[in-house]
Amino acid sequence: MRNGQGPIGKELMEYPIQISHLNKNFYSKPPWCLSAIFSLPLKKIITACDGINLTIRQGKLLGLVGPNGSGKTTLIRILATIILPDSGSASINGFDVVKKGLEARRHIGLVTGENKNFYIRLTGRQNLEFYAALYNLSKAQMKEKIKYLANVFELSEYLDNMFQENSQGVRQRFALARGLLNDAPVLLLDEPTKNLDPQMAQRVRTFIREELVKKRNKTVLMASHFLEEVSDISDEIAILDRGRLKAQGTLESLRRQAGDPSADLKEIYDFFIAT
Amino acid sequence: MRKIFSFIKRDFLIDTSYTISFCIRWVGIAISVFMFYYLSGLIGGKGEGYLLKYGGNYFSFVLIGLVAASYLDSAVNGLINSVSREHWSGTLEPLLAVPMKTMGIIFSLGAYNLMMGFLAAGFFLFLGAIFGADFSSANLLSVLVIGLLATVSFLSVGIGAAACIIILKKGDPLAGTLTNLMWLLGGAYFPVTVFPQPLQKLAMFLPSTYVFEGLRLAFLKGYSIGMLQDILVVLAGFAVLLFPLSLFVLKKAIRYTKKRGTIVFA
Ligand SMILES: Nc1ncnc2c1ncn2[C@@H]1O[C@H](COP(=O)(O)OP(=O)(O)OP(=O)(O)O)[C@@H](O)[C@H]1O
Ligand SMILES: [Mg+2]
């Protein structure tokens, strides 16, 4: 497998995810005929990323929290090269996501927050095989990988069901498996434990923490609404509100910033989001 | 190459999972051949003046039109439909994150439909031959060259249309209507010469006109490359013009929707 060494010096590789001064506005336009007739404003501006600066050290997990619509998914999509930023820059393993999108994509594993994005008329196995082929896995690697991931996420009995028969949680587990197929050094996880039952969620957390981060040294950006989960497995935490980073650091340093050395993440979150 | 094959395999599995619909499509082809066979019997020798140039038999004439139109349709609408399907099922997001060029992904989405269009064309010809269409004098090299140029031209039309779909999200029924018009005016079912003058003028600007004309002359009258020179030059012109243009438009459309953040939206 690739181990994700980019072309750039070792000091850069220390931070596989680098984001600097990143801005993204969305302009939602009302249909032009309506705006012409009713003289509605031509554009409504939504700020999804507002001067974001963030770096994640190799082999560390950063938990990203923030209210609905604060820009977590947008940030992940920019890193996954699905959305282009307005200004500022971001890089994956030293590859700029705008200028070197293809190379950047070689180094990411993406688990989208949406678990419906599978081909529902295919089986889970066929879905995974399709993606594995696009990730250039050989037949043998493919087989081995799918077997391994099915074992990790307890998917064996669902592999050959038509995908549309699967429940929400099982779909989510397939989404996790798909994101890990290419064994990428950088993982972008958008609400990875959404819809999972408590035991499975715990299993996934342990797997991310122990296997992916500690053992395999992956660099992970994980967006989540489960504050306990975030404080449980993150090395660092970032709090996002209306596109702005309100605070970033270890739980310890966030406590200091919030001025309460015994606060839990919920209290810290309330402190930063209220202000 | 292997990646394109994965797309084809995926689409084949999805397509055949709707077993009945998959079978009915082939029956549909048989029905249309059957229908035009009897229609041509009804017409008999009436249109001969118009058809003399192509050997005078309406069935053979219309069969080539049907074959070409259905194949070209798969190049244009096949791509539009698969991009739309990807939008509506929300599957574009994980797909765009794989290490492939976004352009390459969009192309690959159309590969299966193009291949099926090719097979369907073969089936059309096979049935036609059974019903008595006469291809004995066909010049296969000419057919091949025209087919190639036509594929490039109409894939370009499809790519341009897909670019519109990426931005507008929904193209039907406009795309279907426009392509049908292109087949009709280009002379898929009747020779262009039966149309009134203004429509004949319009037909001169459609690549489909030259494809149908060229294929008929090559299939039914055995015209060689040299004899088809004029038609080939025009078709090559369309291909050379439309292909880079369509790539440019697709590139712009991808960029625009990645900027707007709407590329994965339905
Ligand atoms: N393509 C788009 N066009 C217009 N607005 C958009 C677009 N994509 C996202 N937005 C808006 O940008 C803001 C940030 O959305 P985003 O999905 O990143 O939030 P989030 O933090 O992931 O929210 P959630 O916790 O609900 O998942 C929202 O207000 C959303 O409506
Ligand atoms: Mg989100």
Coordinates of C-alpha atoms and ligand atoms in Angstrom, one line a residue:
Chain A
M1 CA 0.0 0.0 0.0
R2 CA 1.0 3.6 -0.5
N3 CA 2.2 5.2 2.7
G4 CA 1.4 8.7 1.4
Q5 CA 4.8 10.3 1.2
G6 CA 4.2 13.4 -0.9
P7 CA 6.9 15.1 -2.8
I8 CA 7.5 17.8 -0.3
G9 CA 10.0 17.9 2.6
K10 CA 9.6 15.9 5.8
E11 CA 8.8 19.0 7.9
L12 CA 5.6 19.5 5.8
M13 CA 4.7 15.8 6.2
E14 CA 4.5 16.4 9.9
Y15 CA 1.2 18.1 9.1
P16 CA -0.7 16.0 6.6
I17 CA -3.7 18.4 6.9
Q18 CA -3.0 22.0 6.5
I19 CA -5.6 24.7 6.1
S20 CA -4.8 28.4 6.0
H21 CA -7.0 31.5 5.7
L22 CA -9.7 29.4 4.1
N23 CA -12.8 31.2 3.0
K24 CA -16.0 29.9 1.4
N25 CA -19.2 31.7 0.8
F26 CA -22.3 30.3 -0.8
Y27 CA -24.6 32.4 -2.8
S28 CA -28.0 30.9 -2.9
K29 CA -29.9 32.6 -5.8
P30 CA -33.6 32.6 -5.9
P31 CA -34.9 31.6 -9.4
W32 CA -34.1 34.5 -11.6
C33 CA -37.6 35.0 -12.9
L34 CA -38.9 35.3 -9.3
S35 CA -36.3 37.8 -8.4
A36 CA -37.0 39.8 -11.5
I37 CA -40.7 39.9 -10.9
F38 CA -40.6 40.5 -7.1
S39 CA -37.3 42.4 -7.0
L40 CA -36.0 39.9 -4.4
P41 CA -32.3 40.4 -3.5
L42 CA -30.2 38.6 -6.2
K43 CA -28.1 36.7 -3.8
K44 CA -28.2 35.5 -0.3
I45 CA -24.7 35.0 1.2
I46 CA -24.0 32.2 3.5
T47 CA -20.5 32.1 5.1
A48 CA -19.5 28.5 5.5
C49 CA -15.7 29.0 6.1
D50 CA -14.5 32.3 7.5
G51 CA -10.7 32.5 7.5
I52 CA -10.1 29.0 8.9
N53 CA -6.5 28.2 10.0
L54 CA -6.0 24.6 11.1
T55 CA -3.3 22.0 11.0
I56 CA -3.4 18.4 12.1
R57 CA -0.2 16.6 13.0
Q58 CA 0.6 13.2 11.6
G59 CA -1.0 10.4 13.6
K60 CA -3.4 12.7 15.4
L61 CA -7.2 13.0 15.5
L62 CA -8.9 16.3 15.4
G63 CA -12.5 16.4 16.5
L64 CA -14.6 19.1 14.8
V65 CA -17.7 20.2 16.5
G66 CA -20.2 23.0 15.9
P67 CA -23.9 23.7 15.4
N68 CA -25.9 22.6 12.4
G69 CA -24.8 24.6 9.4
S70 CA -21.6 25.8 11.0
G71 CA -19.6 24.5 8.0
K72 CA -18.2 21.2 9.1
T73 CA -19.3 19.3 6.1
T74 CA -18.3 22.1 3.8
L75 CA -14.7 22.0 5.3
I76 CA -14.5 18.3 4.7
R77 CA -15.8 18.6 1.2
I78 CA -13.2 21.3 0.4
L79 CA -10.5 18.9 1.7
A80 CA -12.0 16.1 -0.4
T81 CA -11.8 18.4 -3.5
I82 CA -15.5 18.2 -4.0
I83 CA -16.0 22.0 -3.4
L84 CA -13.5 24.7 -4.4
P85 CA -12.7 27.3 -1.8
D86 CA -13.1 31.0 -2.6
S87 CA -9.7 32.0 -1.2
G88 CA -7.0 30.7 1.2
S89 CA -5.5 27.3 0.8
A90 CA -5.6 23.7 2.0
S91 CA -3.4 20.8 1.4
I92 CA -3.4 17.0 2.0
N93 CA 0.0 15.5 2.5
G94 CA 1.5 18.6 0.9
F95 CA -0.8 18.5 -2.2
D96 CA -2.9 21.6 -2.7
V97 CA -6.5 20.6 -2.9
V98 CA -7.2 23.1 -5.7
K99 CA -4.1 22.8 -7.8
K100 CA -3.2 19.1 -7.2
G101 CA -6.7 17.8 -6.6
L102 CA -6.0 14.4 -8.1
E103 CA -2.9 13.8 -6.0
A104 CA -4.7 15.0 -2.9
R105 CA -7.5 12.5 -3.5
R106 CA -5.0 9.7 -3.6
H107 CA -4.2 10.4 0.0
I108 CA -7.7 10.7 1.4
G109 CA -10.3 8.2 2.7
L110 CA -13.7 9.9 2.9
V111 CA -16.6 8.8 5.0
T112 CA -19.5 11.1 4.0
G113 CA -22.1 12.2 6.5
E114 CA -24.7 10.9 4.1
N115 CA -25.1 7.1 4.1
K116 CA -27.6 7.0 1.2
N117 CA -24.9 7.4 -1.4
F118 CA -24.6 3.8 -2.5
Y119 CA -26.0 2.0 -5.5
I120 CA -29.1 0.6 -4.0
R121 CA -29.7 -2.0 -6.7
L122 CA -26.3 -3.6 -6.1
T123 CA -25.3 -5.6 -3.1
G124 CA -23.0 -4.2 -0.5
R125 CA -20.2 -6.3 -1.8
Q126 CA -20.7 -5.1 -5.4
N127 CA -20.7 -1.5 -4.1
L128 CA -17.4 -2.0 -2.2
E129 CA -15.9 -3.9 -5.1
F130 CA -16.7 -1.0 -7.5
Y131 CA -15.0 1.5 -5.3
A132 CA -12.1 -0.8 -4.6
A133 CA -11.5 -1.0 -8.3
L134 CA -11.5 2.7 -8.6
Y135 CA -8.9 2.8 -5.8
N136 CA -6.8 0.5 -8.0
L137 CA -6.9 -2.5 -5.6
S138 CA -6.1 -5.7 -7.3
K139 CA -8.6 -8.6 -7.2
A140 CA -6.8 -10.3 -4.4
Q141 CA -6.3 -7.1 -2.3
M142 CA -10.0 -6.3 -2.9
K143 CA -11.1 -9.6 -1.6
E144 CA -8.9 -9.5 1.4
K145 CA -9.7 -5.9 2.3
I146 CA -13.5 -6.4 2.0
K147 CA -13.2 -9.5 4.2
Y148 CA -11.2 -7.6 6.8
L149 CA -13.5 -4.5 6.8
A150 CA -16.7 -6.7 6.9
N151 CA -15.2 -8.3 9.9
V152 CA -14.4 -5.0 11.6
F153 CA -17.8 -3.5 11.1
E154 CA -19.7 -6.8 11.4
L155 CA -21.0 -6.7 7.8
S156 CA -20.5 -10.3 6.7
E157 CA -24.1 -11.2 6.8
Y158 CA -25.2 -8.1 4.9
L159 CA -22.5 -8.2 2.1
D160 CA -24.7 -10.0 -0.3
N161 CA -28.0 -8.3 0.4
M162 CA -29.3 -5.8 -2.0
F163 CA -28.1 -2.5 -0.6
Q164 CA -31.6 -1.0 -0.4
E165 CA -32.6 -3.7 2.1
N166 CA -30.1 -2.5 4.7
S167 CA -31.1 -0.5 7.7
Q168 CA -29.6 3.0 8.4
G169 CA -27.0 1.8 10.8
V170 CA -25.8 -1.0 8.4
R171 CA -25.6 1.5 5.6
Q172 CA -23.5 3.7 7.8
R173 CA -21.2 0.8 8.5
F174 CA -20.8 0.2 4.8
A175 CA -20.0 3.9 4.4
L176 CA -17.2 3.4 7.0
A177 CA -15.9 0.4 5.2
R178 CA -15.9 2.2 1.8
G179 CA -13.9 5.1 3.3
L180 CA -11.2 2.7 4.6
L181 CA -10.9 0.6 1.4
N182 CA -7.9 2.5 0.1
D183 CA -6.0 2.6 3.4
A184 CA -5.4 6.3 2.9
P185 CA -3.0 8.1 5.3
V186 CA -5.5 11.0 5.8
L187 CA -9.1 10.2 6.9
L188 CA -12.0 12.6 6.6
L189 CA -14.9 11.4 8.7
D190 CA -18.1 13.2 8.7
E191 CA -20.3 12.0 11.6
P192 CA -18.9 8.5 11.4
T193 CA -21.1 7.1 14.2
K194 CA -24.4 8.6 13.0
N195 CA -27.2 6.0 13.2
L196 CA -25.1 3.4 14.9
D197 CA -26.3 1.5 17.9
P198 CA -24.4 2.2 21.2
Q199 CA -22.3 -0.9 21.0
M200 CA -21.4 -0.5 17.4
A201 CA -20.7 3.1 17.9
Q202 CA -18.3 2.2 20.8
R203 CA -16.7 -0.4 18.6
V204 CA -16.1 2.1 15.8
R205 CA -14.7 4.7 18.2
T206 CA -12.3 2.1 19.6
F207 CA -11.3 1.0 16.1
I208 CA -10.6 4.6 15.0
R209 CA -8.6 5.4 18.2
E210 CA -6.7 2.2 18.7
E211 CA -6.3 0.8 15.3
L212 CA -6.4 3.7 12.8
V213 CA -4.7 6.5 14.8
K214 CA -2.5 4.8 17.3
K215 CA -1.4 1.7 15.5
R216 CA -1.5 2.8 11.8
N217 CA -0.6 6.4 12.4
K218 CA -3.5 7.9 10.3
T219 CA -4.2 11.6 10.4
V220 CA -7.9 12.1 11.0
L221 CA -10.4 14.9 10.8
M222 CA -13.6 13.8 12.4
A223 CA -16.8 16.0 12.5
S224 CA -19.3 14.9 15.1
H225 CA -22.2 16.1 17.2
F226 CA -21.5 13.6 19.9
L227 CA -19.4 15.6 22.3
E228 CA -18.6 12.7 24.6
E229 CA -17.3 10.8 21.6
V230 CA -15.2 13.7 20.5
S231 CA -13.6 14.3 24.0
D232 CA -13.1 10.6 24.3
I233 CA -11.0 9.9 21.2
S234 CA -9.7 13.3 20.0
D235 CA -6.1 14.5 20.4
E236 CA -7.3 18.0 19.7
I237 CA -10.7 19.6 19.3
A238 CA -11.9 22.5 17.1
I239 CA -15.1 24.4 17.7
L240 CA -16.7 25.9 14.6
D241 CA -19.5 28.4 14.5
R242 CA -20.9 30.1 11.4
G243 CA -17.8 29.2 9.5
R244 CA -15.4 30.6 12.2
L245 CA -13.1 28.7 14.3
K246 CA -14.0 29.7 17.9
A247 CA -11.4 27.7 19.6
Q248 CA -8.9 24.9 18.9
G249 CA -6.6 22.9 21.1
T250 CA -6.4 19.9 23.4
L251 CA -9.2 19.5 25.9
E252 CA -6.9 20.9 28.6
S253 CA -6.1 24.0 26.6
L254 CA -9.8 24.5 25.7
R255 CA -10.6 24.3 29.5
R256 CA -8.1 27.0 30.1
Q257 CA -9.4 29.2 27.3
A258 CA -12.9 28.8 28.7
G259 CA -11.6 29.6 32.2
D260 CA -12.9 26.5 33.9
P261 CA -10.3 23.8 34.6
S262 CA -12.9 21.1 35.4
A263 CA -15.3 21.8 32.5
D264 CA -16.4 18.9 30.2
L265 CA -16.7 19.4 26.5
K266 CA -20.4 20.2 26.7
E267 CA -19.7 23.1 29.0
I268 CA -16.8 24.3 26.9
Y269 CA -19.0 24.0 23.8
D270 CA -21.8 26.1 25.4
F271 CA -19.2 28.7 26.5
F272 CA -17.8 29.2 23.0
I273 CA -21.0 28.9 21.0
A274 CA -23.0 31.3 23.3
T275 CA -20.4 34.0 22.9
Chain B
M1 CA -9.1 1.2 -18.7
R2 CA -9.8 -1.1 -15.8
K3 CA -11.6 1.7 -14.1
I4 CA -13.8 2.2 -17.1
F5 CA -14.5 -1.5 -17.1
S6 CA -15.6 -1.2 -13.5
F7 CA -18.1 1.5 -14.4
I8 CA -19.4 -0.7 -17.3
K9 CA -19.7 -3.7 -14.9
R10 CA -21.5 -1.7 -12.3
D11 CA -24.0 -0.3 -14.8
F12 CA -24.5 -3.7 -16.3
L13 CA -25.3 -5.1 -12.9
I14 CA -27.7 -2.3 -12.1
D15 CA -29.3 -2.5 -15.5
T16 CA -29.9 -6.2 -15.4
S17 CA -31.2 -6.1 -11.9
Y18 CA -34.4 -4.7 -13.5
T19 CA -34.8 -7.9 -15.5
I20 CA -38.0 -7.2 -17.2
S21 CA -37.1 -3.7 -18.3
F22 CA -33.8 -5.0 -19.6
C23 CA -35.5 -7.7 -21.7
I24 CA -38.3 -5.5 -23.0
R25 CA -35.8 -3.1 -24.5
W26 CA -34.7 -5.8 -26.9
V27 CA -38.2 -6.8 -27.7
G28 CA -38.9 -3.1 -28.4
I29 CA -36.2 -3.2 -31.1
A30 CA -37.8 -6.2 -32.7
I31 CA -41.2 -4.5 -32.6
S32 CA -39.9 -1.4 -34.4
V33 CA -38.2 -3.5 -37.1
F34 CA -41.4 -5.4 -37.5
M35 CA -43.4 -2.2 -37.7
F36 CA -41.2 -0.6 -40.3
Y37 CA -41.1 -3.8 -42.3
Y38 CA -44.9 -3.8 -42.8
L39 CA -45.0 0.0 -43.2
S40 CA -42.5 -0.3 -46.1
G41 CA -44.7 -3.0 -47.6
L42 CA -47.6 -0.6 -47.5
I43 CA -45.6 2.2 -49.1
G44 CA -44.4 -0.2 -51.8
G45 CA -42.7 1.6 -54.6
K46 CA -44.4 4.9 -53.9
G47 CA -41.4 6.8 -52.6
E48 CA -39.1 5.5 -55.2
G49 CA -38.2 8.8 -56.7
Y50 CA -36.9 10.0 -53.3
L51 CA -35.2 6.7 -52.5
L52 CA -33.6 5.8 -55.8
K53 CA -30.3 7.2 -54.6
Y54 CA -30.2 4.6 -51.8
G55 CA -31.3 1.6 -53.9
G56 CA -35.1 2.3 -53.8
N57 CA -36.1 0.1 -51.0
Y58 CA -37.8 2.0 -48.0
F59 CA -37.2 -0.8 -45.5
S60 CA -33.4 -0.9 -46.0
F61 CA -33.4 2.9 -46.1
V62 CA -35.3 3.3 -42.8
L63 CA -33.4 0.5 -41.1
I64 CA -30.1 2.3 -41.5
G65 CA -31.8 5.4 -40.1
L66 CA -33.1 3.5 -37.1
V67 CA -29.8 1.9 -36.4
A68 CA -27.9 5.1 -36.6
A69 CA -30.4 7.1 -34.6
S70 CA -30.6 4.5 -31.8
Y71 CA -26.9 4.3 -31.5
L72 CA -26.3 8.1 -31.6
D73 CA -29.1 8.4 -29.0
S74 CA -27.1 6.2 -26.7
A75 CA -24.1 8.5 -27.1
V76 CA -26.1 11.6 -26.3
N77 CA -28.8 10.7 -23.9
G78 CA -26.9 7.8 -22.4
L79 CA -24.5 10.2 -20.8
I80 CA -27.1 12.7 -19.8
N81 CA -29.2 10.0 -18.1
S82 CA -26.3 8.5 -16.2
V83 CA -25.2 11.8 -14.9
S84 CA -28.8 12.6 -13.9
R85 CA -29.1 9.3 -12.1
E86 CA -25.9 9.9 -10.2
H87 CA -27.3 13.3 -9.1
W88 CA -30.6 11.9 -8.0
S89 CA -29.2 9.0 -6.1
G90 CA -26.7 11.3 -4.4
T91 CA -23.9 9.0 -5.3
L92 CA -21.7 11.6 -6.9
E93 CA -20.0 12.7 -3.6
P94 CA -18.1 9.5 -2.8
L95 CA -17.4 9.0 -6.5
L96 CA -15.8 12.5 -6.8
A97 CA -13.4 11.7 -4.0
V98 CA -11.8 8.7 -5.7
P99 CA -8.4 9.3 -7.4
M100 CA -9.7 9.8 -10.9
K101 CA -10.0 13.0 -12.9
T102 CA -13.5 14.4 -12.6
M103 CA -13.7 14.5 -16.4
G104 CA -12.7 10.9 -16.5
I105 CA -15.5 10.0 -14.1
I106 CA -18.1 11.8 -16.2
F107 CA -16.9 10.0 -19.3
S108 CA -16.9 6.7 -17.7
L109 CA -20.5 7.2 -16.6
G110 CA -21.5 7.2 -20.3
A111 CA -19.5 4.1 -21.3
Y112 CA -22.0 1.4 -20.6
N113 CA -24.8 3.1 -22.5
L114 CA -22.6 3.7 -25.5
M115 CA -21.7 0.0 -25.5
M116 CA -25.3 -1.1 -25.2
G117 CA -26.1 1.3 -28.0
F118 CA -23.5 -0.4 -30.1
L119 CA -24.9 -3.8 -29.3
A120 CA -28.4 -2.6 -30.0
A121 CA -27.3 -1.4 -33.4
G122 CA -25.9 -4.8 -34.2
F123 CA -29.2 -6.4 -33.1
F124 CA -31.1 -4.0 -35.4
L125 CA -29.0 -4.9 -38.3
F126 CA -29.3 -8.6 -37.6
L127 CA -33.1 -8.4 -37.5
G128 CA -33.1 -6.2 -40.5
A129 CA -31.1 -8.8 -42.4
I130 CA -33.6 -11.5 -41.4
F131 CA -36.4 -9.4 -42.7
G132 CA -34.7 -9.0 -46.0
A133 CA -32.7 -5.8 -45.9
D134 CA -29.9 -6.2 -48.4
F135 CA -26.4 -5.2 -47.2
S136 CA -24.5 -7.3 -49.7
S137 CA -22.9 -4.4 -51.3
A138 CA -21.9 -2.6 -48.1
N139 CA -18.5 -1.0 -47.9
L140 CA -17.4 -1.9 -44.3
L141 CA -14.4 0.5 -44.2
S142 CA -16.6 3.4 -45.1
V143 CA -19.2 2.3 -42.5
L144 CA -16.4 2.1 -39.9
V145 CA -15.0 5.5 -40.6
I146 CA -18.4 7.2 -40.6
G147 CA -19.3 5.4 -37.5
L148 CA -16.1 6.6 -35.8
L149 CA -16.6 10.2 -36.8
A150 CA -20.2 10.1 -35.8
T151 CA -19.4 8.7 -32.4
V152 CA -16.9 11.5 -31.7
S153 CA -19.3 14.2 -32.9
F154 CA -22.3 12.9 -30.9
L155 CA -20.3 12.0 -27.8
S156 CA -19.3 15.7 -28.0
V157 CA -23.0 16.6 -28.2
G158 CA -23.6 14.3 -25.2
I159 CA -20.7 15.8 -23.3
G160 CA -22.0 19.3 -23.9
A161 CA -25.4 18.2 -22.8
A162 CA -24.0 16.6 -19.7
A163 CA -22.3 19.8 -18.9
C164 CA -25.7 21.5 -19.0
I165 CA -27.1 18.8 -16.8
I166 CA -24.3 19.2 -14.2
I167 CA -25.4 22.9 -13.9
L168 CA -29.1 22.7 -14.5
K169 CA -29.6 19.2 -12.9
K170 CA -32.6 18.3 -15.1
G171 CA -32.6 18.2 -18.8
D172 CA -35.6 16.2 -19.9
P173 CA -37.8 16.6 -21.7
L174 CA -35.8 19.2 -23.6
A175 CA -32.8 16.9 -24.3
G176 CA -35.0 14.1 -25.6
T177 CA -37.1 16.4 -27.8
L178 CA -34.1 18.1 -29.3
T179 CA -32.3 14.8 -30.1
N180 CA -35.5 13.4 -31.6
L181 CA -35.8 16.5 -33.7
M182 CA -32.2 16.0 -34.8
W183 CA -32.9 12.4 -35.9
L184 CA -36.2 13.4 -37.7
L185 CA -34.8 16.5 -39.5
G186 CA -31.5 14.7 -40.3
G187 CA -33.5 12.1 -42.2
A188 CA -33.7 9.1 -40.0
Y189 CA -37.1 8.1 -41.2
F190 CA -37.6 10.0 -44.5
P191 CA -35.1 11.4 -47.0
V192 CA -34.4 15.0 -46.2
T193 CA -35.6 15.9 -49.7
V194 CA -39.2 15.3 -48.8
F195 CA -39.1 18.3 -46.4
P196 CA -39.9 21.9 -47.4
Q197 CA -37.0 24.1 -48.4
P198 CA -36.4 25.9 -45.1
L199 CA -36.2 22.6 -43.2
Q200 CA -33.8 21.2 -45.8
K201 CA -31.6 24.2 -45.2
L202 CA -31.7 23.6 -41.4
A203 CA -30.9 19.9 -41.9
M204 CA -27.6 21.0 -43.6
F205 CA -26.4 22.3 -40.3
L206 CA -27.1 19.1 -38.4
P207 CA -24.3 16.5 -38.1
S208 CA -27.0 13.8 -38.1
T209 CA -27.9 14.5 -41.7
Y210 CA -24.4 13.6 -42.9
V211 CA -24.2 10.5 -40.7
F212 CA -27.5 9.1 -42.1
E213 CA -26.7 10.0 -45.7
G214 CA -23.1 8.6 -45.4
L215 CA -24.1 5.4 -43.7
R216 CA -26.9 4.7 -46.2
L217 CA -24.6 5.2 -49.2
A218 CA -21.9 3.1 -47.6
F219 CA -24.3 0.3 -46.4
L220 CA -26.7 0.1 -49.3
K221 CA -24.6 1.4 -52.3
G222 CA -21.1 0.4 -51.2
Y223 CA -19.7 3.9 -51.6
S224 CA -15.9 3.9 -50.9
I225 CA -14.1 6.4 -48.8
G226 CA -13.2 8.4 -51.9
M227 CA -16.8 8.6 -53.1
L228 CA -17.9 9.8 -49.6
Q229 CA -15.2 12.5 -49.4
D230 CA -17.5 15.4 -49.1
I231 CA -19.6 13.9 -46.3
L232 CA -16.5 12.7 -44.5
V233 CA -14.9 16.2 -44.6
V234 CA -18.1 17.7 -43.1
L235 CA -18.3 15.0 -40.4
A236 CA -14.6 15.4 -39.6
G237 CA -15.2 19.1 -39.3
F238 CA -18.0 18.6 -36.8
A239 CA -15.8 16.2 -34.8
V240 CA -12.8 18.5 -34.8
L241 CA -15.0 21.4 -33.8
L242 CA -17.3 19.9 -31.3
F243 CA -15.0 17.6 -29.4
P244 CA -12.6 20.3 -27.9
L245 CA -15.5 22.6 -27.5
S246 CA -17.5 20.0 -25.5
L247 CA -14.4 19.3 -23.3
F248 CA -14.0 23.0 -22.6
V249 CA -17.7 23.4 -21.7
L250 CA -17.6 20.3 -19.4
K251 CA -14.5 21.6 -17.7
K252 CA -16.1 24.9 -17.1
A253 CA -19.3 23.3 -15.8
I254 CA -17.4 21.2 -13.3
R255 CA -15.5 24.1 -12.1
Y256 CA -18.5 26.3 -11.8
T257 CA -20.5 23.7 -9.8
K258 CA -17.5 22.9 -7.6
K259 CA -17.3 26.6 -6.8
R260 CA -21.1 26.9 -6.2
G261 CA -20.8 23.8 -4.1
T262 CA -23.7 22.2 -6.1
I263 CA -21.9 19.5 -8.1
V264 CA -23.2 16.7 -5.9
F265 CA -26.7 18.3 -5.6
A266 CA -29.7 17.0 -7.4
Ligands
LIG1 N1 -24.0 24.4 -2.2 C1 -24.5 25.2 -1.3 N2 -25.2 26.3 -1.6 C2 -25.7 27.1 -0.7 N3 -25.5 26.9 0.6 C3 -24.8 25.8 1.0 C4 -24.3 24.9 0.1 N4 -23.6 23.9 0.8 C5 -23.8 24.2 2.1 N5 -24.5 25.4 2.3 C6 -24.8 26.1 3.5 O1 -23.6 26.3 4.2 C7 -23.7 26.2 5.6 C8 -22.8 25.2 6.1 O2 -23.2 23.9 5.8 P1 -22.5 22.5 6.3 O3 -23.3 21.4 5.7 O4 -21.1 22.7 6.0 O5 -22.8 22.5 7.8 P2 -22.5 21.4 8.9 O6 -21.7 22.1 10.0 O7 -22.0 20.2 8.3 O8 -24.0 21.2 9.5 P3 -24.6 19.8 10.1 O9 -24.1 19.8 11.5 O10 -26.0 20.1 10.0 O11 -24.1 18.7 9.3 C9 -25.2 25.8 5.8 O12 -25.9 27.0 6.1 C10 -25.6 25.3 4.5 O13 -27.0 25.6 4.3
MG2 MG -22.7 18.2 8.1

